[in-house]
PDB file of C-alpha atoms in Angstrom:
ATOM      1  CA  SER A   1      96.599  39.377 149.085  1.00 41.00           C
ATOM      2  CA  LYS A   2      96.767  39.496 145.297  1.00 46.00           C
ATOM      3  CA  LYS A   3      98.654  36.696 143.562  1.00 45.00           C
ATOM      4  CA  GLN A   4      98.481  37.882 139.991  1.00 52.00           C
ATOM      5  CA  ASN A   5      98.634  41.039 137.945  1.00 54.00           C
ATOM      6  CA  ASP A   6      95.114  42.422 137.522  1.00 64.00           C
ATOM      7  CA  SER A   7      95.943  45.697 135.776  1.00 70.00           C
ATOM      8  CA  GLY A   8      94.587  46.622 132.371  1.00 70.00           C
ATOM      9  CA  PHE A   9      97.861  45.435 130.825  1.00 74.00           C
ATOM     10  CA  GLU A  10      97.052  41.811 131.666  1.00 73.00           C
ATOM     11  CA  ALA A  11      95.213  39.949 128.893  1.00 66.00           C
ATOM     12  CA  SER A  12      92.922  38.104 131.303  1.00 69.00           C
ATOM     13  CA  THR A  13      91.751  41.208 133.189  1.00 69.00           C
ATOM     14  CA  GLU A  14      87.989  41.744 133.054  1.00 70.00           C
ATOM     15  CA  GLY A  15      87.612  44.085 136.013  1.00 70.00           C
ATOM     16  CA  TYR A  16      89.609  45.493 138.885  1.00 72.00           C
ATOM     17  CA  LEU A  17      89.989  44.884 142.596  1.00 77.00           C
ATOM     18  CA  PRO A  18      89.271  47.884 144.836  1.00 83.00           C
ATOM     19  CA  GLY A  19      92.064  49.068 147.093  1.00 86.00           C
ATOM     20  CA  GLU A  20      92.588  51.670 149.773  1.00 87.00           C
ATOM     21  CA  GLY A  21      95.361  54.148 150.353  1.00 87.00           C
ATOM     22  CA  CYS A  22      96.412  57.644 151.267  1.00 89.00           C
ATOM     23  CA  GLY A  23      99.511  59.729 150.799  1.00 91.00           C
ATOM     24  CA  ALA A  24     101.030  63.155 151.229  1.00 92.00           C
ATOM     25  CA  LEU A  25     103.722  65.215 149.553  1.00 92.00           C
ATOM     26  CA  LEU A  26     105.722  68.089 151.009  1.00 92.00           C
ATOM     27  CA  LEU A  27     106.061  70.690 148.251  1.00 94.00           C
ATOM     28  CA  LYS A  28     108.521  73.554 148.274  1.00 94.00           C
ATOM     29  CA  ARG A  29     110.043  75.825 145.698  1.00 94.00           C
ATOM     30  CA  LEU A  30     113.357  74.361 144.584  1.00 93.00           C
ATOM     31  CA  SER A  31     115.267  77.560 145.271  1.00 94.00           C
ATOM     32  CA  ASP A  32     113.895  77.688 148.817  1.00 96.00           C
ATOM     33  CA  ALA A  33     114.651  74.002 149.436  1.00 95.00           C
ATOM     34  CA  LYS A  34     118.252  74.425 148.287  1.00 93.00           C
ATOM     35  CA  ARG A  35     118.627  77.576 150.373  1.00 96.00           C
ATOM     36  CA  ASP A  36     117.361  75.755 153.462  1.00 97.00           C
ATOM     37  CA  GLY A  37     119.493  72.660 152.884  1.00 95.00           C
ATOM     38  CA  ASP A  38     116.499  70.348 152.480  1.00 94.00           C
ATOM     39  CA  GLU A  39     116.743  66.929 150.916  1.00 93.00           C
ATOM     40  CA  VAL A  40     115.004  67.154 147.539  1.00 94.00           C
ATOM     41  CA  LEU A  41     113.708  63.858 146.160  1.00 94.00           C
ATOM     42  CA  ALA A  42     112.561  65.159 142.790  1.00 94.00           C
ATOM     43  CA  VAL A  43     111.321  68.197 140.920  1.00 94.00           C
ATOM     44  CA  LEU A  44     107.697  68.407 139.836  1.00 93.00           C
ATOM     45  CA  HIS A  45     107.256  70.066 136.464  1.00 90.00           C
ATOM     46  CA  GLY A  46     104.195  71.130 134.508  1.00 90.00           C
ATOM     47  CA  VAL A  47     100.767  69.822 135.409  1.00 94.00           C
ATOM     48  CA  GLY A  48      98.012  69.458 132.852  1.00 95.00           C
ATOM     49  CA  ALA A  49      94.327  68.746 133.429  1.00 94.00           C
ATOM     50  CA  SER A  50      91.360  68.325 131.137  1.00 94.00           C
ATOM     51  CA  ASN A  51      87.678  67.509 131.244  1.00 92.00           C
ATOM     52  CA  ASN A  52      86.342  66.402 127.865  1.00 88.00           C
ATOM     53  CA  TRP A  53      83.449  64.025 127.364  1.00 83.00           C
ATOM     54  CA  THR A  54      83.105  64.475 123.602  1.00 84.00           C
ATOM     55  CA  GLU A  55      85.759  62.036 122.331  1.00 85.00           C
ATOM     56  CA  ARG A  56      87.323  58.878 123.717  1.00 83.00           C
ATOM     57  CA  GLY A  57      90.764  59.656 125.134  1.00 87.00           C
ATOM     58  CA  ALA A  58      90.519  63.381 124.408  1.00 90.00           C
ATOM     59  CA  ALA A  59      90.926  64.399 128.047  1.00 92.00           C
ATOM     60  CA  ILE A  60      94.052  62.249 128.415  1.00 91.00           C
ATOM     61  CA  ARG A  61      95.568  63.720 125.255  1.00 92.00           C
ATOM     62  CA  THR A  62      94.826  67.331 126.237  1.00 94.00           C
ATOM     63  CA  ALA A  63      96.101  66.871 129.799  1.00 94.00           C
ATOM     64  CA  THR A  64      99.369  65.402 128.498  1.00 94.00           C
ATOM     65  CA  GLU A  65      99.772  68.203 125.943  1.00 95.00           C
ATOM     66  CA  ARG A  66      99.163  70.853 128.602  1.00 96.00           C
ATOM     67  CA  ALA A  67     101.620  69.274 131.041  1.00 95.00           C
ATOM     68  CA  LEU A  68     104.233  69.115 128.295  1.00 93.00           C
ATOM     69  CA  ALA A  69     103.676  72.760 127.331  1.00 94.00           C
ATOM     70  CA  ASN A  70     103.834  73.916 130.959  1.00 93.00           C
ATOM     71  CA  SER A  71     106.996  71.934 131.710  1.00 92.00           C
ATOM     72  CA  ARG A  72     108.988  72.815 128.581  1.00 84.00           C
ATOM     73  CA  ILE A  73     110.407  69.285 128.664  1.00 89.00           C
ATOM     74  CA  ASP A  74     111.668  67.555 125.534  1.00 91.00           C
ATOM     75  CA  PRO A  75     109.253  64.606 125.018  1.00 92.00           C
ATOM     76  CA  ARG A  76     112.245  62.374 124.259  1.00 90.00           C
ATOM     77  CA  GLN A  77     113.357  62.760 127.890  1.00 90.00           C
ATOM     78  CA  VAL A  78     110.214  61.013 129.161  1.00 93.00           C
ATOM     79  CA  ARG A  79     111.413  57.501 129.986  1.00 92.00           C
ATOM     80  CA  ALA A  80     108.397  56.096 131.803  1.00 93.00           C
ATOM     81  CA  VAL A  81     104.768  56.930 132.572  1.00 94.00           C
ATOM     82  CA  GLU A  82     102.829  55.672 135.567  1.00 93.00           C
ATOM     83  CA  THR A  83      99.273  55.097 134.369  1.00 89.00           C
ATOM     84  CA  LEU A  84      95.936  54.303 135.943  1.00 87.00           C
ATOM     85  CA  ALA A  85      95.206  51.277 133.707  1.00 81.00           C
ATOM     86  CA  ALA A  86      92.510  49.982 136.048  1.00 78.00           C
ATOM     87  CA  LEU A  87      90.673  48.420 133.095  1.00 78.00           C
ATOM     88  CA  PRO A  88      91.874  47.365 129.624  1.00 78.00           C
ATOM     89  CA  GLN A  89      89.990  50.166 127.846  1.00 81.00           C
ATOM     90  CA  ILE A  90      91.561  52.767 130.147  1.00 83.00           C
ATOM     91  CA  ALA A  91      95.034  51.287 129.628  1.00 84.00           C
ATOM     92  CA  GLU A  92      94.489  51.362 125.869  1.00 84.00           C
ATOM     93  CA  ALA A  93      93.333  54.991 125.864  1.00 86.00           C
ATOM     94  CA  GLU A  94      96.225  56.086 128.073  1.00 87.00           C
ATOM     95  CA  CYS A  95      98.833  54.278 125.965  1.00 87.00           C
ATOM     96  CA  GLU A  96      97.444  55.559 122.685  1.00 89.00           C
ATOM     97  CA  GLN A  97      97.320  59.185 123.812  1.00 90.00           C
ATOM     98  CA  VAL A  98     100.698  59.115 125.582  1.00 89.00           C
ATOM     99  CA  SER A  99     102.234  57.624 122.437  1.00 90.00           C
ATOM    100  CA  ARG A 100     100.525  60.269 120.317  1.00 91.00           C
ATOM    101  CA  THR A 101     101.749  63.205 122.410  1.00 91.00           C
ATOM    102  CA  LEU A 102     105.161  61.996 123.633  1.00 91.00           C
ATOM    103  CA  GLY A 103     106.221  59.447 121.035  1.00 88.00           C
ATOM    104  CA  SER A 104     108.603  60.089 118.155  1.00 83.00           C
ATOM    105  CA  THR A 105     110.670  58.001 115.760  1.00 78.00           C
ATOM    106  CA  ASP A 106     113.946  59.380 117.154  1.00 84.00           C
ATOM    107  CA  ARG A 107     113.329  58.411 120.768  1.00 85.00           C
ATOM    108  CA  PRO A 108     116.386  56.796 122.441  1.00 83.00           C
ATOM    109  CA  ALA A 109     114.107  54.195 124.085  1.00 85.00           C
ATOM    110  CA  PRO A 110     110.392  53.316 124.213  1.00 88.00           C
ATOM    111  CA  ILE A 111     108.199  54.834 126.917  1.00 91.00           C
ATOM    112  CA  ALA A 112     107.766  52.253 129.665  1.00 89.00           C
ATOM    113  CA  VAL A 113     104.303  52.137 131.248  1.00 89.00           C
ATOM    114  CA  ASN A 114     102.943  50.373 134.298  1.00 87.00           C
ATOM    115  CA  SER A 115     100.279  50.697 136.968  1.00 87.00           C
ATOM    116  CA  LEU A 116     100.024  50.340 140.739  1.00 87.00           C
ATOM    117  CA  VAL A 117      96.702  48.559 140.230  1.00 85.00           C
ATOM    118  CA  SER A 118      98.642  45.308 139.884  1.00 80.00           C
ATOM    119  CA  GLN A 119      99.961  45.661 143.437  1.00 83.00           C
ATOM    120  CA  PHE A 120      97.345  47.594 145.396  1.00 85.00           C
ATOM    121  CA  GLY A 121      94.148  47.485 143.381  1.00 84.00           C
ATOM    122  CA  TYR A 122      92.370  50.662 142.311  1.00 86.00           C
ATOM    123  CA  MET A 123      92.506  53.147 145.189  1.00 87.00           C
ATOM    124  CA  GLY A 124      90.030  55.680 143.864  1.00 84.00           C
ATOM    125  CA  ALA A 125      90.880  59.275 144.767  1.00 79.00           C
ATOM    126  CA  ALA A 126      94.130  58.144 146.443  1.00 87.00           C
ATOM    127  CA  HIS A 127      95.398  56.385 143.321  1.00 87.00           C
ATOM    128  CA  SER A 128      96.853  59.498 141.685  1.00 88.00           C
ATOM    129  CA  MET A 129      98.709  60.412 144.867  1.00 91.00           C
ATOM    130  CA  ALA A 130     100.175  56.908 145.117  1.00 92.00           C
ATOM    131  CA  GLY A 131     101.305  57.066 141.486  1.00 92.00           C
ATOM    132  CA  THR A 132     102.952  60.432 142.082  1.00 93.00           C
ATOM    133  CA  ILE A 133     104.789  59.152 145.164  1.00 94.00           C
ATOM    134  CA  LYS A 134     105.993  56.138 143.164  1.00 93.00           C
ATOM    135  CA  ALA A 135     107.317  58.396 140.398  1.00 94.00           C
ATOM    136  CA  VAL A 136     109.059  60.713 142.891  1.00 94.00           C
ATOM    137  CA  LEU A 137     110.791  57.769 144.579  1.00 93.00           C
ATOM    138  CA  ALA A 138     111.712  56.284 141.208  1.00 93.00           C
ATOM    139  CA  ALA A 139     113.302  59.564 140.119  1.00 92.00           C
ATOM    140  CA  SER A 140     115.129  59.889 143.441  1.00 91.00           C
ATOM    141  CA  ARG A 141     116.486  56.335 143.309  1.00 91.00           C
ATOM    142  CA  GLN A 142     117.183  56.467 139.567  1.00 91.00           C
ATOM    143  CA  GLN A 143     115.209  53.340 138.797  1.00 91.00           C
ATOM    144  CA  VAL A 144     111.647  52.526 137.820  1.00 89.00           C
ATOM    145  CA  PRO A 145     110.232  49.353 139.433  1.00 86.00           C
ATOM    146  CA  SER A 146     108.231  47.034 137.196  1.00 78.00           C
ATOM    147  CA  GLY A 147     105.510  45.967 139.627  1.00 71.00           C
ATOM    148  CA  LEU A 148     104.073  42.459 139.463  1.00 68.00           C
ATOM    149  CA  PRO A 149     104.996  40.451 136.362  1.00 64.00           C
ATOM    150  CA  HIS A 150     102.370  39.816 133.699  1.00 62.00           C
ATOM    151  CA  THR A 151     101.496  36.165 133.132  1.00 63.00           C
ATOM    152  CA  ALA A 152      99.875  36.958 129.793  1.00 59.00           C
ATOM    153  CA  PRO A 153     100.646  40.556 128.768  1.00 58.00           C
ATOM    154  CA  ARG A 154      98.045  42.177 126.579  1.00 62.00           C
ATOM    155  CA  PRO A 155      99.380  42.646 123.031  1.00 57.00           C
ATOM    156  CA  ALA A 156     100.556  46.130 122.083  1.00 59.00           C
ATOM    157  CA  TRP A 157      97.867  48.388 120.667  1.00 63.00           C
ATOM    158  CA  PRO A 158      98.326  49.521 117.049  1.00 60.00           C
ATOM    159  CA  GLN A 159      98.090  53.205 117.964  1.00 66.00           C
ATOM    160  CA  ALA A 160     100.698  53.001 120.736  1.00 71.00           C
ATOM    161  CA  THR A 161     103.879  52.319 118.790  1.00 77.00           C
ATOM    162  CA  GLU A 162     106.421  53.891 121.186  1.00 83.00           C
ATOM    163  CA  ILE A 163     104.996  52.206 124.288  1.00 85.00           C
ATOM    164  CA  GLU A 164     106.210  49.119 126.141  1.00 85.00           C
ATOM    165  CA  VAL A 165     104.751  47.596 129.306  1.00 83.00           C
ATOM    166  CA  ALA A 166     107.508  47.500 131.930  1.00 82.00           C
ATOM    167  CA  GLN A 167     108.371  43.878 132.732  1.00 80.00           C
ATOM    168  CA  LYS A 168     111.569  44.564 134.660  1.00 85.00           C
ATOM    169  CA  THR A 169     113.219  47.332 136.650  1.00 89.00           C
ATOM    170  CA  ILE A 170     114.497  50.162 134.463  1.00 88.00           C
ATOM    171  CA  ARG A 171     117.736  51.866 135.446  1.00 90.00           C
ATOM    172  CA  LEU A 172     117.816  55.601 134.881  1.00 86.00           C
ATOM    173  CA  HIS A 173     120.936  57.561 134.013  1.00 82.00           C
ATOM    174  CA  GLN A 174     121.103  61.013 135.602  1.00 72.00           C
ATOM    175  CA  GLU A 175     123.260  62.457 132.847  1.00 68.00           C
ATOM    176  CA  GLU A 176     120.370  61.919 130.439  1.00 75.00           C
ATOM    177  CA  SER A 177     117.985  63.936 132.696  1.00 82.00           C
ATOM    178  CA  PRO A 178     115.191  61.343 132.433  1.00 88.00           C
ATOM    179  CA  VAL A 179     111.628  62.409 133.141  1.00 93.00           C
ATOM    180  CA  LEU A 180     108.766  60.346 134.548  1.00 95.00           C
ATOM    181  CA  GLY A 181     105.138  61.054 133.814  1.00 95.00           C
ATOM    182  CA  ILE A 182     102.042  60.339 135.871  1.00 95.00           C
ATOM    183  CA  CYS A 183      98.892  59.934 133.798  1.00 92.00           C
ATOM    184  CA  CYS A 184      95.542  59.426 135.462  1.00 85.00           C
ATOM    185  CA  GLY A 185      92.095  59.549 133.964  1.00 75.00           C
ATOM    186  CA  SER A 186      89.430  57.565 132.236  1.00 66.00           C
ATOM    187  CA  ASP A 187      89.035  56.577 128.606  1.00 60.00           C
ATOM    188  CA  GLU A 188      86.453  59.343 128.426  1.00 65.00           C
ATOM    189  CA  GLY A 189      85.928  62.235 130.830  1.00 83.00           C
ATOM    190  CA  ALA A 190      88.507  63.796 133.127  1.00 88.00           C
ATOM    191  CA  ALA A 191      92.278  63.336 133.219  1.00 91.00           C
ATOM    192  CA  TYR A 192      95.501  64.908 134.419  1.00 92.00           C
ATOM    193  CA  HIS A 193      99.215  64.527 133.699  1.00 94.00           C
ATOM    194  CA  LEU A 194     102.267  65.538 135.719  1.00 94.00           C
ATOM    195  CA  PHE A 195     106.005  65.274 135.034  1.00 96.00           C
ATOM    196  CA  VAL A 196     108.686  64.431 137.615  1.00 95.00           C
ATOM    197  CA  GLN A 197     112.441  64.716 137.118  1.00 92.00           C
ATOM    198  CA  GLN A 198     115.597  63.897 139.014  1.00 86.00           C
ATOM    199  CA  VAL A 199     117.284  66.806 140.754  1.00 81.00           C
ATOM    200  CA  SER A 200     120.170  68.081 138.640  1.00 71.00           C
TER     201      SER A 200
END
């Protein structure tokens, strides 16, 4: 078992531990779920994907922009983003691009980021599914768990001014309609972004 935080947000991280996992989601149109009396954990909004090898972080930025455009969500509603952050350079690229696309000077609170890598290692193709399940449960329970604490958190990156690494559980307030993002990709190459929101 892991005894320390080995995500890209930890200053001492030089690599990542591999992990294994699988997951599944049951998707249904909200109108149909309400009609059928189903329990709805969260609503999935716009998805954005990108494949760009020409510029560092470009795929992450484009995927986030596309997800935002497809969801029609106010960026100030995004309270937290679950990231891949398997390595420091990936964490840096994700934070910089999320800050660039979702950040603003009039945000009510910084965007909290974290990664399941600290708890389960990097799960490869299953990692995005695990991050999505975490965000859905967080939205349903109105709180974002912090994951393992950082013994020596990596200093904030200059280009990620509206970002904070989550060090404690964040309580969500339903009246503010908070949104959670799931960002997964590499510092160069392919990426996707998805938004999850509490059921109103």
